PDB file of C-alpha atoms in Angstrom:
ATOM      1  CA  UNK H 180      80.017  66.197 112.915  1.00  0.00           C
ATOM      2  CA  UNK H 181      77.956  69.022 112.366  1.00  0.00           C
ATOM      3  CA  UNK H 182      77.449  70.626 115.794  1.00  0.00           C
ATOM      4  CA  UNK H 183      75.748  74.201 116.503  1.00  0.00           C
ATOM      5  CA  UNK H 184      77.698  74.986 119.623  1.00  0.00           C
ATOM      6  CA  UNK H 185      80.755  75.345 120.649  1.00  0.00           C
ATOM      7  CA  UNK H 186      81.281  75.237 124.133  1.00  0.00           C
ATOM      8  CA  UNK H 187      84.284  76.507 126.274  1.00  0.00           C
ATOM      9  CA  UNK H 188      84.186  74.735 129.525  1.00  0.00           C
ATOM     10  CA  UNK H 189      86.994  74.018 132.046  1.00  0.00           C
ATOM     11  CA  UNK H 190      88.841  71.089 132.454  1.00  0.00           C
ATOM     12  CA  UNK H 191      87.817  70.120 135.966  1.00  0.00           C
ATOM     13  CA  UNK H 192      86.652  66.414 136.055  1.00  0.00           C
ATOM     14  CA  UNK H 193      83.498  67.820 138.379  1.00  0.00           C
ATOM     15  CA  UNK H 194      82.119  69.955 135.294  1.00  0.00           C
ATOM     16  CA  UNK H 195      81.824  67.764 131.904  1.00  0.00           C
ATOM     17  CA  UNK H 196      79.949  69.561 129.359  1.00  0.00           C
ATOM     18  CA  UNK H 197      78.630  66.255 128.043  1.00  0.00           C
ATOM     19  CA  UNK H 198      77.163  64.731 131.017  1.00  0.00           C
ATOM     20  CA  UNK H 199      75.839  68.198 132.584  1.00  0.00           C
ATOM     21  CA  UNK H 200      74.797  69.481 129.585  1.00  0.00           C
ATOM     22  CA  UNK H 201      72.631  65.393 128.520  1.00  0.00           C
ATOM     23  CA  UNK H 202      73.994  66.089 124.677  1.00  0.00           C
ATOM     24  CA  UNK H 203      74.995  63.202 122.672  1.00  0.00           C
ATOM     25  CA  UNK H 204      78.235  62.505 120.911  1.00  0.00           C
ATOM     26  CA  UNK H 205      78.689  65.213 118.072  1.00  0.00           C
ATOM     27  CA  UNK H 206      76.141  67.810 119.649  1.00  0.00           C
ATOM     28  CA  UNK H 207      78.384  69.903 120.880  1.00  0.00           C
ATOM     29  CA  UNK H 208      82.195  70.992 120.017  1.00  0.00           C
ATOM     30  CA  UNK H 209      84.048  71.602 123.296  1.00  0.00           C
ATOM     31  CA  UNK H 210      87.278  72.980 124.097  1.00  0.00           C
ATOM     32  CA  UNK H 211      88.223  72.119 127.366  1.00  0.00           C
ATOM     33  CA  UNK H 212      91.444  74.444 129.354  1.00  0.00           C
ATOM     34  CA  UNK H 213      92.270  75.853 133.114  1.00  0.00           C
ATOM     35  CA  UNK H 214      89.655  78.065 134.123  1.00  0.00           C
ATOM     36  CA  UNK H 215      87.950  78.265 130.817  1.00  0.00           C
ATOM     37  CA  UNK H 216      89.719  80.722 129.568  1.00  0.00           C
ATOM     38  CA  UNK H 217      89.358  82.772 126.011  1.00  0.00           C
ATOM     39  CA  UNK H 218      92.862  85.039 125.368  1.00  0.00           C
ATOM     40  CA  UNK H 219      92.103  87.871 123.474  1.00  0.00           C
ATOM     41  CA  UNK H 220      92.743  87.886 119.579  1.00  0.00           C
ATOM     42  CA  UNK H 221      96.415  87.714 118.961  1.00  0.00           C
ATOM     43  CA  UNK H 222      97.249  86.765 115.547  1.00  0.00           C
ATOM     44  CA  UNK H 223     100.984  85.944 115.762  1.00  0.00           C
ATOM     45  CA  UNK H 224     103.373  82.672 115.127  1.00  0.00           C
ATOM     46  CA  UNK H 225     102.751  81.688 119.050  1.00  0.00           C
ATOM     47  CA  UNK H 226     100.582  78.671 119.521  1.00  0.00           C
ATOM     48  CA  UNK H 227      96.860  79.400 120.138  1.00  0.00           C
ATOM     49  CA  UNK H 228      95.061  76.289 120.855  1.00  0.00           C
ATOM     50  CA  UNK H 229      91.736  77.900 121.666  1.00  0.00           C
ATOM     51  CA  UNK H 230      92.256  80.209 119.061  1.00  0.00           C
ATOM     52  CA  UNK H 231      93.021  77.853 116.379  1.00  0.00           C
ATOM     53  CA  UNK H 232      89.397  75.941 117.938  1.00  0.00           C
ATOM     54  CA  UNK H 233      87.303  78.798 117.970  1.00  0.00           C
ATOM     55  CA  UNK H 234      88.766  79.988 114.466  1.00  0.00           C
ATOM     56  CA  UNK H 235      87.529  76.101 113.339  1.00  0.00           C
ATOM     57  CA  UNK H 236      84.221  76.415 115.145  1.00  0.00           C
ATOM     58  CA  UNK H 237      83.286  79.269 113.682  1.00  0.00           C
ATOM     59  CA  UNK H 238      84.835  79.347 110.421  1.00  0.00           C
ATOM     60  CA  UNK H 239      84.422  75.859 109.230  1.00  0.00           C
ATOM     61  CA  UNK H 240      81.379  74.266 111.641  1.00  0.00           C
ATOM     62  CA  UNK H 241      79.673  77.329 111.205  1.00  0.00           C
ATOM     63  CA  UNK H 242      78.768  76.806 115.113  1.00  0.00           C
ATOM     64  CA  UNK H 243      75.538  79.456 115.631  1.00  0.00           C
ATOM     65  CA  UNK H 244      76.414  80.033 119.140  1.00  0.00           C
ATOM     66  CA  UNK H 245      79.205  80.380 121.946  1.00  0.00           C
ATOM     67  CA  UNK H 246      79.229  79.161 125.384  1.00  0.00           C
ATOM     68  CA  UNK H 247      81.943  80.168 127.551  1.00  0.00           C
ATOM     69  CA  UNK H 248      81.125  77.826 131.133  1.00  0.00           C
ATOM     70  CA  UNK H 249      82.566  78.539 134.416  1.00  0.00           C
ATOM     71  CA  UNK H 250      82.025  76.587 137.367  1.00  0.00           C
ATOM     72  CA  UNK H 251      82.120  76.590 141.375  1.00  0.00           C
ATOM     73  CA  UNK H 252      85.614  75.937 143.051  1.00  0.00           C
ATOM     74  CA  UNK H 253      87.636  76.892 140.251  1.00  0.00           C
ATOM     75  CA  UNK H 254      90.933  75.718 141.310  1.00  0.00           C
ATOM     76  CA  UNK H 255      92.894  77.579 138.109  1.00  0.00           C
ATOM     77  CA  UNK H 256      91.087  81.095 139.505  1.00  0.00           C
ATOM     78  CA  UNK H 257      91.560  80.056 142.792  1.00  0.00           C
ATOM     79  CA  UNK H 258      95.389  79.555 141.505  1.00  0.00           C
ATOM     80  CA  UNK H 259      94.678  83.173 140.378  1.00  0.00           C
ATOM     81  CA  UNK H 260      93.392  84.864 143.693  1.00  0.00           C
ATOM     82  CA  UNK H 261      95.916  83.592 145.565  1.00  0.00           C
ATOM     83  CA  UNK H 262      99.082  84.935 142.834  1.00  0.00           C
ATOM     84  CA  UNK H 263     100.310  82.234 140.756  1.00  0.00           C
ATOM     85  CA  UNK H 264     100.631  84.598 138.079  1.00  0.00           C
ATOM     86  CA  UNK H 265     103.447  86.368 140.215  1.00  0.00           C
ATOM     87  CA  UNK H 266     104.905  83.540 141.443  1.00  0.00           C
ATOM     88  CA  UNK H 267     107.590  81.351 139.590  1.00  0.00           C
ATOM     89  CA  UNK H 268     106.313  78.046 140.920  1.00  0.00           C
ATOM     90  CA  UNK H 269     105.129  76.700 137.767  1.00  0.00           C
ATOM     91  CA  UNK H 270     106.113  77.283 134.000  1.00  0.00           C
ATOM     92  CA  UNK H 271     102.622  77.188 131.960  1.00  0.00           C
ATOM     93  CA  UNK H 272      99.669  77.517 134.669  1.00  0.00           C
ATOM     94  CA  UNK H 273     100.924  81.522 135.976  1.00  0.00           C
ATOM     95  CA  UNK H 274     101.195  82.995 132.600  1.00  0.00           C
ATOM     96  CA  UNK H 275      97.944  81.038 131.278  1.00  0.00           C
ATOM     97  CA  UNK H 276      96.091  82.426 134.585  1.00  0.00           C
ATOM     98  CA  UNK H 277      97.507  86.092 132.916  1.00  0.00           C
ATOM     99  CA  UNK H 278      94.887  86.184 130.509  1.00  0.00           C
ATOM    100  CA  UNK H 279      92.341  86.515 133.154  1.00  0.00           C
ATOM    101  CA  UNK H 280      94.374  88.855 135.557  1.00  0.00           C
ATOM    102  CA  UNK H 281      91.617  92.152 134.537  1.00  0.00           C
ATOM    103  CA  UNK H 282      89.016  89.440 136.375  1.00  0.00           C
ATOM    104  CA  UNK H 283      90.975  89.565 139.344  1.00  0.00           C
ATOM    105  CA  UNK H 284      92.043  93.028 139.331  1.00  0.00           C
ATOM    106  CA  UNK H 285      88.407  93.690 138.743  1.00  0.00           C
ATOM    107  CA  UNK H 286      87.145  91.957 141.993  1.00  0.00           C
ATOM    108  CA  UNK H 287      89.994  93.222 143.748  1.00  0.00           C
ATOM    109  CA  UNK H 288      88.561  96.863 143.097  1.00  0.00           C
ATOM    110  CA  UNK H 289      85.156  96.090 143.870  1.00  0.00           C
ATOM    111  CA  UNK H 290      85.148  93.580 146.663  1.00  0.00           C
ATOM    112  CA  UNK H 291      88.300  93.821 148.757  1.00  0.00           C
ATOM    113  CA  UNK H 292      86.318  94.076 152.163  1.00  0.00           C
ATOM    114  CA  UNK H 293      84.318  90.710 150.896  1.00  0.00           C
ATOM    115  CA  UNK H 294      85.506  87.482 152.205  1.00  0.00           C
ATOM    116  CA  UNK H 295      87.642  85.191 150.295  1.00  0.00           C
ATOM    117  CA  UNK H 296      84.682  82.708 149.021  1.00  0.00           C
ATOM    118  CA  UNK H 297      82.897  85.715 147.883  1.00  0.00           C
ATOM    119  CA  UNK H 298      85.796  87.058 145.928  1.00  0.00           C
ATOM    120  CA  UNK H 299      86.547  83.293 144.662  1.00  0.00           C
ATOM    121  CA  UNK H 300      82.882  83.383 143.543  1.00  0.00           C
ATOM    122  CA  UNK H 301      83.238  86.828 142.209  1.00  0.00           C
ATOM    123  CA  UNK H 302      86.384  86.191 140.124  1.00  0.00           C
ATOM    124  CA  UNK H 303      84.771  82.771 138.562  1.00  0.00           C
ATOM    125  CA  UNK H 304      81.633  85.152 137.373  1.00  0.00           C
ATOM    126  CA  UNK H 305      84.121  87.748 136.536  1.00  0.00           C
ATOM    127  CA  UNK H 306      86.513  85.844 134.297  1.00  0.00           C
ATOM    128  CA  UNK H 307      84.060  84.157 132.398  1.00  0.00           C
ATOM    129  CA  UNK H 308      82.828  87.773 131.296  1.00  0.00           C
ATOM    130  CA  UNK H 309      86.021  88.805 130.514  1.00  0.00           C
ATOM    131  CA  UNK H 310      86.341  86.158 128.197  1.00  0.00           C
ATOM    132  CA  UNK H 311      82.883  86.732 126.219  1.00  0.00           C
ATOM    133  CA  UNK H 312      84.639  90.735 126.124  1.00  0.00           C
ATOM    134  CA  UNK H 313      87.615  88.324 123.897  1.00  0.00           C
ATOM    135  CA  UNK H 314      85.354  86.615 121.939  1.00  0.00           C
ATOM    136  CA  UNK H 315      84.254  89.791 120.474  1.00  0.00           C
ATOM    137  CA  UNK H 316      88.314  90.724 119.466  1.00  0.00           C
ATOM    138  CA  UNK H 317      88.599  88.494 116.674  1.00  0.00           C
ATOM    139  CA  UNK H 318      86.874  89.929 114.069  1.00  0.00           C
ATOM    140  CA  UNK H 319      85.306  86.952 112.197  1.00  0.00           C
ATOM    141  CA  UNK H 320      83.082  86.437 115.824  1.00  0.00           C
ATOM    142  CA  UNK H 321      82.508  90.147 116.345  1.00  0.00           C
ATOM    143  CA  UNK H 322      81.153  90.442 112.553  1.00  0.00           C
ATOM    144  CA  UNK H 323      78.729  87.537 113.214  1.00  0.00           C
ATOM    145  CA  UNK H 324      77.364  88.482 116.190  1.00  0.00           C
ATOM    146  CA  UNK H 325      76.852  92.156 114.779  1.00  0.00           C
ATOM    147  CA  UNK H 326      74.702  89.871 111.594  1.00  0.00           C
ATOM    148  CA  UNK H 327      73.068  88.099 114.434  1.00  0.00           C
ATOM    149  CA  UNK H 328      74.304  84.510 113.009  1.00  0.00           C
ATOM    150  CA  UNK H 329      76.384  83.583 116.287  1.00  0.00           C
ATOM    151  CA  UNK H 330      75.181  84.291 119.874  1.00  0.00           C
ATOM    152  CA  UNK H 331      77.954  84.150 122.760  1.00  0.00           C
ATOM    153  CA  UNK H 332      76.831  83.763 126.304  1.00  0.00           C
ATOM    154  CA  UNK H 333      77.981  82.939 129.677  1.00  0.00           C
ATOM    155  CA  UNK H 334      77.283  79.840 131.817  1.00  0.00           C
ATOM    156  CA  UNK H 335      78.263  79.043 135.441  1.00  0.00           C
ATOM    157  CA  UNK H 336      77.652  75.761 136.916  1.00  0.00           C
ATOM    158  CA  UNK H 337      76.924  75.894 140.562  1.00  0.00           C
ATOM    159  CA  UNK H 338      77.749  72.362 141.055  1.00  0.00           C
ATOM    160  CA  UNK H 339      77.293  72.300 145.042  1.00  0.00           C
ATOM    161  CA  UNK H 340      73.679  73.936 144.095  1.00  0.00           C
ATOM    162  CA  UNK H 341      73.070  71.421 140.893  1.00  0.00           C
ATOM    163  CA  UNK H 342      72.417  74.619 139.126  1.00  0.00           C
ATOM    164  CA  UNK H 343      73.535  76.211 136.064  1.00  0.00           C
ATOM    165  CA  UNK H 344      73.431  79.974 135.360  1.00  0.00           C
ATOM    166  CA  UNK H 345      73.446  81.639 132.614  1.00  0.00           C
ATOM    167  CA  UNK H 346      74.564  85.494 132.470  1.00  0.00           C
ATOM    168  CA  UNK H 347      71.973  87.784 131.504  1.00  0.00           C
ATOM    169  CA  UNK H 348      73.170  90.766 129.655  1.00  0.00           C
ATOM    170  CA  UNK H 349      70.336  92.998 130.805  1.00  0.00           C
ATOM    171  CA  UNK H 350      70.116  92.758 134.355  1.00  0.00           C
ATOM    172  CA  UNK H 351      74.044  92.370 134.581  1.00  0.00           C
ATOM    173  CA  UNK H 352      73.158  88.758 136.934  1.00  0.00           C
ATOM    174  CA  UNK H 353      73.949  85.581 136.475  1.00  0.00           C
ATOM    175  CA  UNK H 354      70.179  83.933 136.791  1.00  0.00           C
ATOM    176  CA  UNK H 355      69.091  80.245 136.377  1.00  0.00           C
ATOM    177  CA  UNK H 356      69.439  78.766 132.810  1.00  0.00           C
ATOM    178  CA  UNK H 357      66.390  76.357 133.502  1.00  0.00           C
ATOM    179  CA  UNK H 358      63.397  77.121 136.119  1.00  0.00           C
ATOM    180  CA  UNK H 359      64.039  74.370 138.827  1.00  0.00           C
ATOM    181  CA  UNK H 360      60.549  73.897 138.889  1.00  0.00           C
ATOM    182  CA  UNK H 361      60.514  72.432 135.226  1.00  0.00           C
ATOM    183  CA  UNK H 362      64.008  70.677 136.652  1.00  0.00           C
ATOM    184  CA  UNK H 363      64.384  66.771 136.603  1.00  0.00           C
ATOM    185  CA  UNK H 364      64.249  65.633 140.292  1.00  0.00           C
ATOM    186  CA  UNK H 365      67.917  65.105 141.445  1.00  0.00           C
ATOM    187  CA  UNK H 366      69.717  66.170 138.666  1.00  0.00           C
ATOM    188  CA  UNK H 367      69.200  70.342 139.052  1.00  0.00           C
ATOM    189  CA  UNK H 368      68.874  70.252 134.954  1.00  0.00           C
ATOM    190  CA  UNK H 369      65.225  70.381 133.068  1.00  0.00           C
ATOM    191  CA  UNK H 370      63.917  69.716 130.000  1.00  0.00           C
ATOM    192  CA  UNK H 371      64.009  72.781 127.099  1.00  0.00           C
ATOM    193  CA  UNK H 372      61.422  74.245 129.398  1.00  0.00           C
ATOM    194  CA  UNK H 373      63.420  78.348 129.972  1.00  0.00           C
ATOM    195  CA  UNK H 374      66.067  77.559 128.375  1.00  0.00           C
ATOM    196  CA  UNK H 375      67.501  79.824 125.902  1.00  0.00           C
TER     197      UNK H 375
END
């Protein structure tokens, strides 16, 4: 197994890395969790599965790049919007949701007088920036980005569109990953035509 990504993806059945993403067994290394969620660097005797995967990736696989990927109808930041963190209903769902609470706070701020979809949409785009802001807290993936040998980016599949988006640090959008004009017909993914 030597793959060159790893990819943080959700574990909604809708949104498989492997089958959106056409990669063969081995291509990728994927950590799968509720709302695809990276908790900033906490280096303590608590148990970090993500950590512990991204310390593997990175450290061991020598992965050259980072893809945290969000996706439409997120029912853990749906879970979010609508306060299981406050609530007591469950034991390990509310306090995992926690770690993306500044998402939600953040849309809150910005886009209380938006509908509820909007905000839904909002907090999906939202969280998965939040967790490319804890990538860059553990210090073995901030040093490599600053040497340019990893890249981190953002990815939100639009599954009701077919599309996948990828953030774009300098226009502060989310924008198509692949032109749908260089798409395959019916699937909403292309080639390696625009992508980056």
């Amino acid at each position: 197994m030597s793959p060159k990504m790893l990819l943080i993806a959700c574990c909604d059945s809708r949104v498989d890395p492997a089958i959106i993403s056409d990669c063969d067994p081995g291509d990728l290394f994927v950590v799968r969790n509720v709302a695809n969620l990276v908790a900033p660097y906490t280096p303590d005797d608590n148990h970090h599965g993500v950590s512990a995967a991204l310390e593997y990736a990175v450290k061991t696989l020598a992965v050259s790049s980072i893809v945290i990927m969000g996706h439409t109808r997120c029912g853990g930041i749906e879970a979010l919007m609508n306060g299981i963190v406050e609530s007591k209903v469950t034991e390990f769902i509310g306090p995992w949701m926690r770690v993306a609470m500044k998402a939600k706070e953040r849309v809150v701020r910005h886009f209380s007088d938006h509908p509820p979809a909007f905000q839904l949409r909002a907090c999906e785009h939202a969280s998965i920036l939040l967790s490319l802001e804890n990538l860059v807290t553990y210090p073995w993936i901030r040093d490599r980005v600053a040497a340019g040998s990893l890249s981190i980016h953002g990815w939100y599949f639009d599954f009701e569109e077919g599309e996948m988006l990828a953030w774009n640090a300098d226009t502060h959008v989310f924008e198509p990953l692949v032109n749908r004009r260089d798409s395959v017909p019916g699937l909403g993914v292309g080639g390696d035509e625009g992508v980056e």
